[in-house]
Tab-separated table of N, CA and C in Angstrom:
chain	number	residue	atom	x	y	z
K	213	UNK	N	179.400	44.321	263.647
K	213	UNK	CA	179.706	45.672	264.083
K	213	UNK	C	181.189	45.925	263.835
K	214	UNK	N	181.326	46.982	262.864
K	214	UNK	CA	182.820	47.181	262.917
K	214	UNK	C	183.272	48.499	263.554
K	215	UNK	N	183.864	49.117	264.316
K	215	UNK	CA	185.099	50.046	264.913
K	215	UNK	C	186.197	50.220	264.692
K	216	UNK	N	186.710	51.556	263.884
K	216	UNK	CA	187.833	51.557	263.969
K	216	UNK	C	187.602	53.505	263.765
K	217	UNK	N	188.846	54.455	263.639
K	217	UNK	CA	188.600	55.416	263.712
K	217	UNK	C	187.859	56.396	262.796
K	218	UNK	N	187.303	55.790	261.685
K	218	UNK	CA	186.917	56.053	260.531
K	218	UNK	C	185.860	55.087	259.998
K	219	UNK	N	185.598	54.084	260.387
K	219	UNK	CA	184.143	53.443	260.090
K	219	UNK	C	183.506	52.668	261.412
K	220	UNK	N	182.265	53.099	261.986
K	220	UNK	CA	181.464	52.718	262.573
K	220	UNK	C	179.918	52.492	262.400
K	221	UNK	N	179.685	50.673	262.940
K	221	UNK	CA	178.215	50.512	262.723
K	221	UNK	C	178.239	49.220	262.212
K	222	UNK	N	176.699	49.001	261.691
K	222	UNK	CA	176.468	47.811	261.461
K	222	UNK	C	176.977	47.555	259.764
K	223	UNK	N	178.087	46.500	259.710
K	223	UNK	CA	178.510	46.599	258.111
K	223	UNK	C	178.347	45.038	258.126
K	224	UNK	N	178.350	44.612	256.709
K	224	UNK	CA	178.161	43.361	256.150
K	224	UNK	C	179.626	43.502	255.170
K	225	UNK	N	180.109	42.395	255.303
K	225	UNK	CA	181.398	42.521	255.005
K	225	UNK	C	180.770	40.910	253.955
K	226	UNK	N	181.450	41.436	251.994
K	226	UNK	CA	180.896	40.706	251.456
K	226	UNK	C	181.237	39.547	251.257
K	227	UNK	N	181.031	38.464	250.759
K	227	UNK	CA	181.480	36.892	251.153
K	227	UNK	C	182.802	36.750	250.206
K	228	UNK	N	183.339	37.356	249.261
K	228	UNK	CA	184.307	36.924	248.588
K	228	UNK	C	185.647	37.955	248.664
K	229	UNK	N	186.276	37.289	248.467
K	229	UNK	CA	187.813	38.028	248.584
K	229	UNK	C	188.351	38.314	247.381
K	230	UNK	N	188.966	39.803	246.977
K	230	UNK	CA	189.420	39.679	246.022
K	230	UNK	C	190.792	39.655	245.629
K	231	UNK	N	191.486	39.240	244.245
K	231	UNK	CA	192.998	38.669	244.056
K	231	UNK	C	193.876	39.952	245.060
K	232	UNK	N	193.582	41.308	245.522
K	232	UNK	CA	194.344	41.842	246.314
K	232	UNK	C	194.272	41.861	247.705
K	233	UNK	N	193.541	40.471	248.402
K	233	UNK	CA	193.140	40.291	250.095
K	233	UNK	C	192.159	41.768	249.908
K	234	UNK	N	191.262	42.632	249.310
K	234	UNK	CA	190.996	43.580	249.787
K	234	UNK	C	189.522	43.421	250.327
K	235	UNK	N	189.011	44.275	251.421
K	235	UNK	CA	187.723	43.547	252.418
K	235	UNK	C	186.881	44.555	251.715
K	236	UNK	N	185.570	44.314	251.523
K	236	UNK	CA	184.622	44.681	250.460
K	236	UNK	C	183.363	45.036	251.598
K	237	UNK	N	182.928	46.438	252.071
K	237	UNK	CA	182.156	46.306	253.427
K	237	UNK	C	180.955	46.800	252.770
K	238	UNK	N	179.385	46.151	253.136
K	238	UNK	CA	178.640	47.001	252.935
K	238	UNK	C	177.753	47.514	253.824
K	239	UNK	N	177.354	48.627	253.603
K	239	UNK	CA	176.378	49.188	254.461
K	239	UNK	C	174.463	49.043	254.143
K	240	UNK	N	173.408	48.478	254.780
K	240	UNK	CA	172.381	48.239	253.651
K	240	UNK	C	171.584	49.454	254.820
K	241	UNK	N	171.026	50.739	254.101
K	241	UNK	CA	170.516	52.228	254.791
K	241	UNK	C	169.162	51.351	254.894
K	242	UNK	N	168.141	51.818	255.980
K	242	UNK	CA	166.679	52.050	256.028
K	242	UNK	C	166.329	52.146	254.850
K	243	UNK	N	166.509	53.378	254.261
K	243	UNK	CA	165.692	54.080	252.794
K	243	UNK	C	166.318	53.455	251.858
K	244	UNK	N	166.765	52.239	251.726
K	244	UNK	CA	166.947	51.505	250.555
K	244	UNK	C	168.368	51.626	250.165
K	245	UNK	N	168.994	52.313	250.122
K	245	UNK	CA	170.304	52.725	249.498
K	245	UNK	C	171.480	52.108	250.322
K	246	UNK	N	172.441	51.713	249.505
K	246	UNK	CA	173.489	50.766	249.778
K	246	UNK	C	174.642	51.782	250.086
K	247	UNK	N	175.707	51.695	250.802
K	247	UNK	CA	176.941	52.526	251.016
K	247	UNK	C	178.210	51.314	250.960
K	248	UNK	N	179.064	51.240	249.727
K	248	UNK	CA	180.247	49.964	249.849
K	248	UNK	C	181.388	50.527	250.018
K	249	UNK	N	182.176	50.304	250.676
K	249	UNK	CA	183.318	50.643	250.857
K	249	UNK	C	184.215	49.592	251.046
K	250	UNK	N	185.904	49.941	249.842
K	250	UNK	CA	186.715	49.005	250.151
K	250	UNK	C	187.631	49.394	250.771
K	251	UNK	N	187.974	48.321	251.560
K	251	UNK	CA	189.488	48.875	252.238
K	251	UNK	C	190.356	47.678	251.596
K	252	UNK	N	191.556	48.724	251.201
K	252	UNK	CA	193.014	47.702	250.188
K	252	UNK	C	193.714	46.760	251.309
K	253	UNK	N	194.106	45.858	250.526
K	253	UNK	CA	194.700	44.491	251.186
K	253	UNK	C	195.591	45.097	251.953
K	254	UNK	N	196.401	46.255	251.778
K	254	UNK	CA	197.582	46.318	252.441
K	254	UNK	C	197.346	47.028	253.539
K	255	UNK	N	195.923	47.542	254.131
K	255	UNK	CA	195.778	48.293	255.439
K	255	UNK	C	195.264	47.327	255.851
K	256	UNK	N	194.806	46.580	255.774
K	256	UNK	CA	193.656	45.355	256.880
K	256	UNK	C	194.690	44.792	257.856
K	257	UNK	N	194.507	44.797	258.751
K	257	UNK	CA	195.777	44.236	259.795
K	257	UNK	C	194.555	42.723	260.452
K	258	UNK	N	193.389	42.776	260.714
K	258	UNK	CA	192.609	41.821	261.123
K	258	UNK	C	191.182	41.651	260.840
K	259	UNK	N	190.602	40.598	259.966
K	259	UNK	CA	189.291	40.379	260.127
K	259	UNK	C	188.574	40.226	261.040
K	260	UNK	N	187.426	40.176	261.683
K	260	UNK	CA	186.593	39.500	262.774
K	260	UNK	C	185.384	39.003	262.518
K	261	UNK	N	184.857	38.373	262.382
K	261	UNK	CA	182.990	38.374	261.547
K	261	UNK	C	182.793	37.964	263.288
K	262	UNK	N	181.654	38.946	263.404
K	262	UNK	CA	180.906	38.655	264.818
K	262	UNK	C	179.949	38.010	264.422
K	263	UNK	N	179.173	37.817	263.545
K	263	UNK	CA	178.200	36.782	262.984
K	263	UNK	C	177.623	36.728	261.873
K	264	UNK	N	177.204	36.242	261.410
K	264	UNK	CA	176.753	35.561	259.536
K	264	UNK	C	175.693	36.875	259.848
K	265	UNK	N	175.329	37.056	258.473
K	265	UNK	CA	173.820	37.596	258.167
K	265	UNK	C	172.412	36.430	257.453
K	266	UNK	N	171.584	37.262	257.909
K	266	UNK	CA	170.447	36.050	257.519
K	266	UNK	C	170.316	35.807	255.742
K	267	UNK	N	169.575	35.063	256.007
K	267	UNK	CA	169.154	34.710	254.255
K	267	UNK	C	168.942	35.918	253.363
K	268	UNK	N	167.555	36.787	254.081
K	268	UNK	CA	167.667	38.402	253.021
K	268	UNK	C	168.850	38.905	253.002
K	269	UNK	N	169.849	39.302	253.830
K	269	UNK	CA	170.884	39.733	253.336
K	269	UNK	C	172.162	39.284	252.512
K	270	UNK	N	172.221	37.856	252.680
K	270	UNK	CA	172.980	37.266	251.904
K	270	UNK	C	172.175	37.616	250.076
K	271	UNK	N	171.405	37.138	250.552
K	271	UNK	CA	170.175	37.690	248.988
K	271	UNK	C	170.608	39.182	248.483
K	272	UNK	N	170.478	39.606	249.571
K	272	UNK	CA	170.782	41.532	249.256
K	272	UNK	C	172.433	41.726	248.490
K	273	UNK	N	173.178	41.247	249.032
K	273	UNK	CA	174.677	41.134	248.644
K	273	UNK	C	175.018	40.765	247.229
K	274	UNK	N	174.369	39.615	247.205
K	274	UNK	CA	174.239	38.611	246.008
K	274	UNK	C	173.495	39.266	244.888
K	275	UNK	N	172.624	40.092	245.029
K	275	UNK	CA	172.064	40.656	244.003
K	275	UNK	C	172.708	41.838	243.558
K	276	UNK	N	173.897	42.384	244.616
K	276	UNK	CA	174.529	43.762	244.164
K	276	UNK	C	176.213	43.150	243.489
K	277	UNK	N	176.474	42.292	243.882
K	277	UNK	CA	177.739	42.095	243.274
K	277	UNK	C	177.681	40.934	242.239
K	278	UNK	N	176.348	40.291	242.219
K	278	UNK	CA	176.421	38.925	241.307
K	278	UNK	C	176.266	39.663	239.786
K	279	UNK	N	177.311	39.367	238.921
K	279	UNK	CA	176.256	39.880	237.528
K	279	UNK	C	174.803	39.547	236.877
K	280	UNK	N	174.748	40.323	236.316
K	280	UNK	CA	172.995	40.685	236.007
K	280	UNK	C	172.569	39.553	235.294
K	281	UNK	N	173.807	38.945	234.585
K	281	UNK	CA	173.594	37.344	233.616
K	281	UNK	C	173.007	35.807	234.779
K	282	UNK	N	174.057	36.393	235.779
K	282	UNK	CA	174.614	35.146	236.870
K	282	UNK	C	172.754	35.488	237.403
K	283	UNK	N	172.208	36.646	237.432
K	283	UNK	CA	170.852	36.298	238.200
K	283	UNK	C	169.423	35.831	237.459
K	284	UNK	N	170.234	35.800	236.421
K	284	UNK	CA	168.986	34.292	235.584
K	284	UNK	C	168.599	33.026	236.350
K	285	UNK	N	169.957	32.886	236.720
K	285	UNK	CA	169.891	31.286	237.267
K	285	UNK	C	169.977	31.469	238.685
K	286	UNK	N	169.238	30.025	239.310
K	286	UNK	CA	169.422	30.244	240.230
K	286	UNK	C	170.585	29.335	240.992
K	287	UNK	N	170.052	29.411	242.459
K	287	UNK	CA	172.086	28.827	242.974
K	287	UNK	C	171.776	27.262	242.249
K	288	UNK	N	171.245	26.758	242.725
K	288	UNK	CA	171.079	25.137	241.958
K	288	UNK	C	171.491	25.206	240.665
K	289	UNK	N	170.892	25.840	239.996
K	289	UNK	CA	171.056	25.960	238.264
K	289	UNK	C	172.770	26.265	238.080
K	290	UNK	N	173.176	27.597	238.996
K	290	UNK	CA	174.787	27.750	238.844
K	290	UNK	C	175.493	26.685	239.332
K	291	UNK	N	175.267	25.989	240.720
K	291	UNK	CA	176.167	24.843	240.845
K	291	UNK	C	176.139	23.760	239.717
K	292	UNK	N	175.235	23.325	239.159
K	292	UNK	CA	174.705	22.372	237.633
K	292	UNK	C	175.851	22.458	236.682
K	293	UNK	N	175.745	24.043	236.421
K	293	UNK	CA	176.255	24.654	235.564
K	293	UNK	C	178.202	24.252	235.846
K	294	UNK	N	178.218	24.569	237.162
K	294	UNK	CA	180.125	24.541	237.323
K	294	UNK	C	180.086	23.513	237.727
K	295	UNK	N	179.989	22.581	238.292
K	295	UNK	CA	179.643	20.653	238.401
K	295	UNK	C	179.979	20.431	236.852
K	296	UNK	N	179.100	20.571	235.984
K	296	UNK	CA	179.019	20.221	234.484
K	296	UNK	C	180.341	20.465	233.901
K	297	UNK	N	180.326	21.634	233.945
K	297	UNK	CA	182.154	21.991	232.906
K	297	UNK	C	183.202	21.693	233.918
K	298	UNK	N	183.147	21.858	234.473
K	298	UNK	CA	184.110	21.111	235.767
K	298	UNK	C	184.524	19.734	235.421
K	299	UNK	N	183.675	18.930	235.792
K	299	UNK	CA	183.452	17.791	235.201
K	299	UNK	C	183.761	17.350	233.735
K	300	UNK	N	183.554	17.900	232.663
K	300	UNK	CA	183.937	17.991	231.422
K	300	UNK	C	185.493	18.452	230.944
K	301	UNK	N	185.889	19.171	231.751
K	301	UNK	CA	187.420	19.877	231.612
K	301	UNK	C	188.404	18.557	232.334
K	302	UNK	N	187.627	18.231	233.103
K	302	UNK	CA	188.480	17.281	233.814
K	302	UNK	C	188.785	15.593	232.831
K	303	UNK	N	187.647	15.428	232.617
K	303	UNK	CA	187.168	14.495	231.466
K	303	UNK	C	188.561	14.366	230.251
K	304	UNK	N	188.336	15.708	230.093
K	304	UNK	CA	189.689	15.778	228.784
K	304	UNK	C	190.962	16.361	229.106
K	305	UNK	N	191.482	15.919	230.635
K	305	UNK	CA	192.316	16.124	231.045
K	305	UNK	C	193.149	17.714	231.135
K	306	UNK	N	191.880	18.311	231.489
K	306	UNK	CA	192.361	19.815	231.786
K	306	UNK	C	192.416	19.862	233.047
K	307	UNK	N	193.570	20.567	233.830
K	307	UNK	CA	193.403	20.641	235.260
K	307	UNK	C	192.627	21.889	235.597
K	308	UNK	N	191.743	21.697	236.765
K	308	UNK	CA	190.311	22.593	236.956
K	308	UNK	C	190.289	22.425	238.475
K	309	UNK	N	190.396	23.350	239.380
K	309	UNK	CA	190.223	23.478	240.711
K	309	UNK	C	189.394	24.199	240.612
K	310	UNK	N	188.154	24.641	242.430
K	310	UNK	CA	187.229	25.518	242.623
K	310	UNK	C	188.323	26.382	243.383
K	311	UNK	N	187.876	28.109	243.559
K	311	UNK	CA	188.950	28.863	244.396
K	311	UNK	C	187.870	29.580	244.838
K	312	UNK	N	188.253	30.599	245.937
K	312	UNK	CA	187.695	31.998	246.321
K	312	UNK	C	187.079	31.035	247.439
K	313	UNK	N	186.032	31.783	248.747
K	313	UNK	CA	186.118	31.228	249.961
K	313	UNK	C	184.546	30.658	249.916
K	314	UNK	N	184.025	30.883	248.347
K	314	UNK	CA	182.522	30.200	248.332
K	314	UNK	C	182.820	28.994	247.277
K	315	UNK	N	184.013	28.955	246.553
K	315	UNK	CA	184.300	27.825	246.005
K	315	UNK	C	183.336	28.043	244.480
K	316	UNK	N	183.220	29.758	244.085
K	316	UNK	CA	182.363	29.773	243.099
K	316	UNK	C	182.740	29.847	241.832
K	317	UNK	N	184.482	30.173	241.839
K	317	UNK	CA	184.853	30.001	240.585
K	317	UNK	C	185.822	29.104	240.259
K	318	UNK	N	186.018	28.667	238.821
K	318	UNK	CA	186.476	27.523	238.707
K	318	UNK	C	188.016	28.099	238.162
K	319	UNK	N	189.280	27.723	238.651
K	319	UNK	CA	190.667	27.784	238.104
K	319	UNK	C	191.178	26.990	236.556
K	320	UNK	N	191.663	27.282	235.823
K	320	UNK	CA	191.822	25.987	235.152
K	320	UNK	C	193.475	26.338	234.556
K	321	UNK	N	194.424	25.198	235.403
K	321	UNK	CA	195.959	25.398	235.098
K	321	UNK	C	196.444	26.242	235.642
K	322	UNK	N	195.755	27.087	236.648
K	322	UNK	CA	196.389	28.117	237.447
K	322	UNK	C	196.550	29.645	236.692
K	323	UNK	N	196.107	29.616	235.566
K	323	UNK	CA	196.653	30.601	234.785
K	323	UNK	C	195.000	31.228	234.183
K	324	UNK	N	193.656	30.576	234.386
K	324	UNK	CA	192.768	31.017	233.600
K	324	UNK	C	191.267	31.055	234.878
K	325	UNK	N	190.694	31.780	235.233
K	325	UNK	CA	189.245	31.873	236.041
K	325	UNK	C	188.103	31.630	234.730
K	326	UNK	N	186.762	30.847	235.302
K	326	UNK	CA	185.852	31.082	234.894
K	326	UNK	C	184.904	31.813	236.124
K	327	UNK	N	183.845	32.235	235.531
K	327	UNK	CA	183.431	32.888	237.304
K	327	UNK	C	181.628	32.313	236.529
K	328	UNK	N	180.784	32.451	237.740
K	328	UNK	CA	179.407	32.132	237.065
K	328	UNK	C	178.756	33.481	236.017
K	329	UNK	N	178.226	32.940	234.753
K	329	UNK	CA	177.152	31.732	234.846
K	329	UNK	C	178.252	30.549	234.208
K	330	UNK	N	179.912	30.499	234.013
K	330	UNK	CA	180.215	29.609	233.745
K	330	UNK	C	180.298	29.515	232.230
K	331	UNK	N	179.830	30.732	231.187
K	331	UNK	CA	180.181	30.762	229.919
K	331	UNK	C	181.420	30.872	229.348
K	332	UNK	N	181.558	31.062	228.105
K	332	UNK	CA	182.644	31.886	227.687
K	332	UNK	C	183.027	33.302	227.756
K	333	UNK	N	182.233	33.773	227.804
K	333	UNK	CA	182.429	35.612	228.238
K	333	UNK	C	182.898	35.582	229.776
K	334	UNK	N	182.578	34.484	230.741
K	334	UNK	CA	183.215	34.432	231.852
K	334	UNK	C	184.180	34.212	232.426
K	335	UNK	N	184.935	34.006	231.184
K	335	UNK	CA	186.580	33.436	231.683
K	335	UNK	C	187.355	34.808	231.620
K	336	UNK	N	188.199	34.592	232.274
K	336	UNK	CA	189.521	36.005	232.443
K	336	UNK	C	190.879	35.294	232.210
K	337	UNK	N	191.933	35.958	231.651
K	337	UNK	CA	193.175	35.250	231.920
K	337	UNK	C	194.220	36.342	231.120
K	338	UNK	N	195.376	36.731	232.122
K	338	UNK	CA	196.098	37.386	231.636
K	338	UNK	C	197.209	36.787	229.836
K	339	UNK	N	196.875	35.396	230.075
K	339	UNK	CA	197.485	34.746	228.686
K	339	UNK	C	195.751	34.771	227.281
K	340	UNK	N	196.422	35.716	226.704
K	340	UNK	CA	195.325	35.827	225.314
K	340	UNK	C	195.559	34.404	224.659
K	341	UNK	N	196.452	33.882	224.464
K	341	UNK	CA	196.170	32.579	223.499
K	341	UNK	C	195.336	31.562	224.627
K	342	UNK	N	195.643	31.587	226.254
K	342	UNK	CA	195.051	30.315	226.453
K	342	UNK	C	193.644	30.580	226.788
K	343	UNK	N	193.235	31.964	226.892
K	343	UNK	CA	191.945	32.720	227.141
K	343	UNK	C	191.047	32.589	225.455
K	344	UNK	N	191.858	32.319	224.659
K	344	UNK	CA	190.605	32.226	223.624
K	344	UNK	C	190.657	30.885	223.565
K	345	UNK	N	191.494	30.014	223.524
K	345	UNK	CA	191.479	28.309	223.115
K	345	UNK	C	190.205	27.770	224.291
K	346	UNK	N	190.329	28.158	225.905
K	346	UNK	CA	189.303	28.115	226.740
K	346	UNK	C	188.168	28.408	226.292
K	347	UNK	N	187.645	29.383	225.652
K	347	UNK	CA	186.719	30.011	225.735
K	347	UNK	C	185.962	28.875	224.188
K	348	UNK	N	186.855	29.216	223.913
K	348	UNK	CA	186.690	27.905	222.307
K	348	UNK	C	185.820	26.904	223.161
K	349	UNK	N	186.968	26.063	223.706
K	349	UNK	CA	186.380	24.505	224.393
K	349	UNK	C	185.058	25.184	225.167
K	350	UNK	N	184.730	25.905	225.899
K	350	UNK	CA	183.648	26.229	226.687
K	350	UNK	C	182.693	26.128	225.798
K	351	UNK	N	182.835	26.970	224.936
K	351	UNK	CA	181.722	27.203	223.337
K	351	UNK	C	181.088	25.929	222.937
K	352	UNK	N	182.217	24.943	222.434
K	352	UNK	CA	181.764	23.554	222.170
K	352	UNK	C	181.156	22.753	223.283
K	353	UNK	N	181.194	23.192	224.470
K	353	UNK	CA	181.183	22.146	225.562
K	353	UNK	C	179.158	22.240	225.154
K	354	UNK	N	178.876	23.993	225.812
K	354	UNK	CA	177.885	24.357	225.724
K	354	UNK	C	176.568	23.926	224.660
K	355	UNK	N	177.318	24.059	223.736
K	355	UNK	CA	176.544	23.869	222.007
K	355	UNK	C	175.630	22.512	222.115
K	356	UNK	N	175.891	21.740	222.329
K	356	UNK	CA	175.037	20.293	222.395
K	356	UNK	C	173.660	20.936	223.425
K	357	UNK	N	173.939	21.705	224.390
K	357	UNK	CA	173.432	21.886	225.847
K	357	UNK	C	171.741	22.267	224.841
């Protein structure tokens, strides 16, 4: 339940944070229809989670913000998937941390994200040379697969 002078009711506030602290709320209507609203990092003065949501709604969330690729697989298949190149980056001495508060995407050098399903189209990085050399090694990693 959130309160404040401008949003009231039952909201689901979504599991990941994004690079601007900003809180991602959703609303799931009776008649099917979703209402999201963000509020920017720089007004949030305090979180509170009064309690988790059940399995359908975590499901419900997951199907509106996961990409349409990422819902091929399922969670087993995606952890496989970032276990595997994880594991492989590390292998050839790339440094590779998990980040974000579900631990779903993988860092690599501080400077490059992969996010699931863990391809090459999934990496981001404000450096273009180390965003294609990544995406390279990902390519080859995959290819045997």
């Amino acid at each position: 339940m959130l309160r404040n002078k401008w949003i009231e009711g039952k909201l689901w506030v979504n599991p990941f944070i994004t690079k601007a602290l900003s809180v991602v709320l959703v609303k799931l209507m009776e008649d099917g229809k979703v209402c999201v609203s963000v509020i920017l990092g720089h007004a949030v003065q305090k979180v509170e989670i009064v309690n988790e949501g059940d399995d359908e709604t975590k499901e419900q969330l997951a199907h509106l913000f996961m990409p349409e690729e990422s819902r091929a697989y399922g969670h087993e298949e995606l952890e496989k998937r970032k276990s595997s190149l994880k594991t492989w980056l590390e292998t050839n001495h790339i440094p590779v941390t998990e980040q974000g508060e579900s631990q779903r995407t993988l860092c690599v050098a501080g400077v490059l994200t992969i996010d699931p399903p863990y391809g090459p189209e999934d990496c981001s990085s404000s450096n273009e040379i180390i965003l294609s050399r990544v995406q390279s090694l990902i390519q080859g990693h995959l290819a045997p697969q």
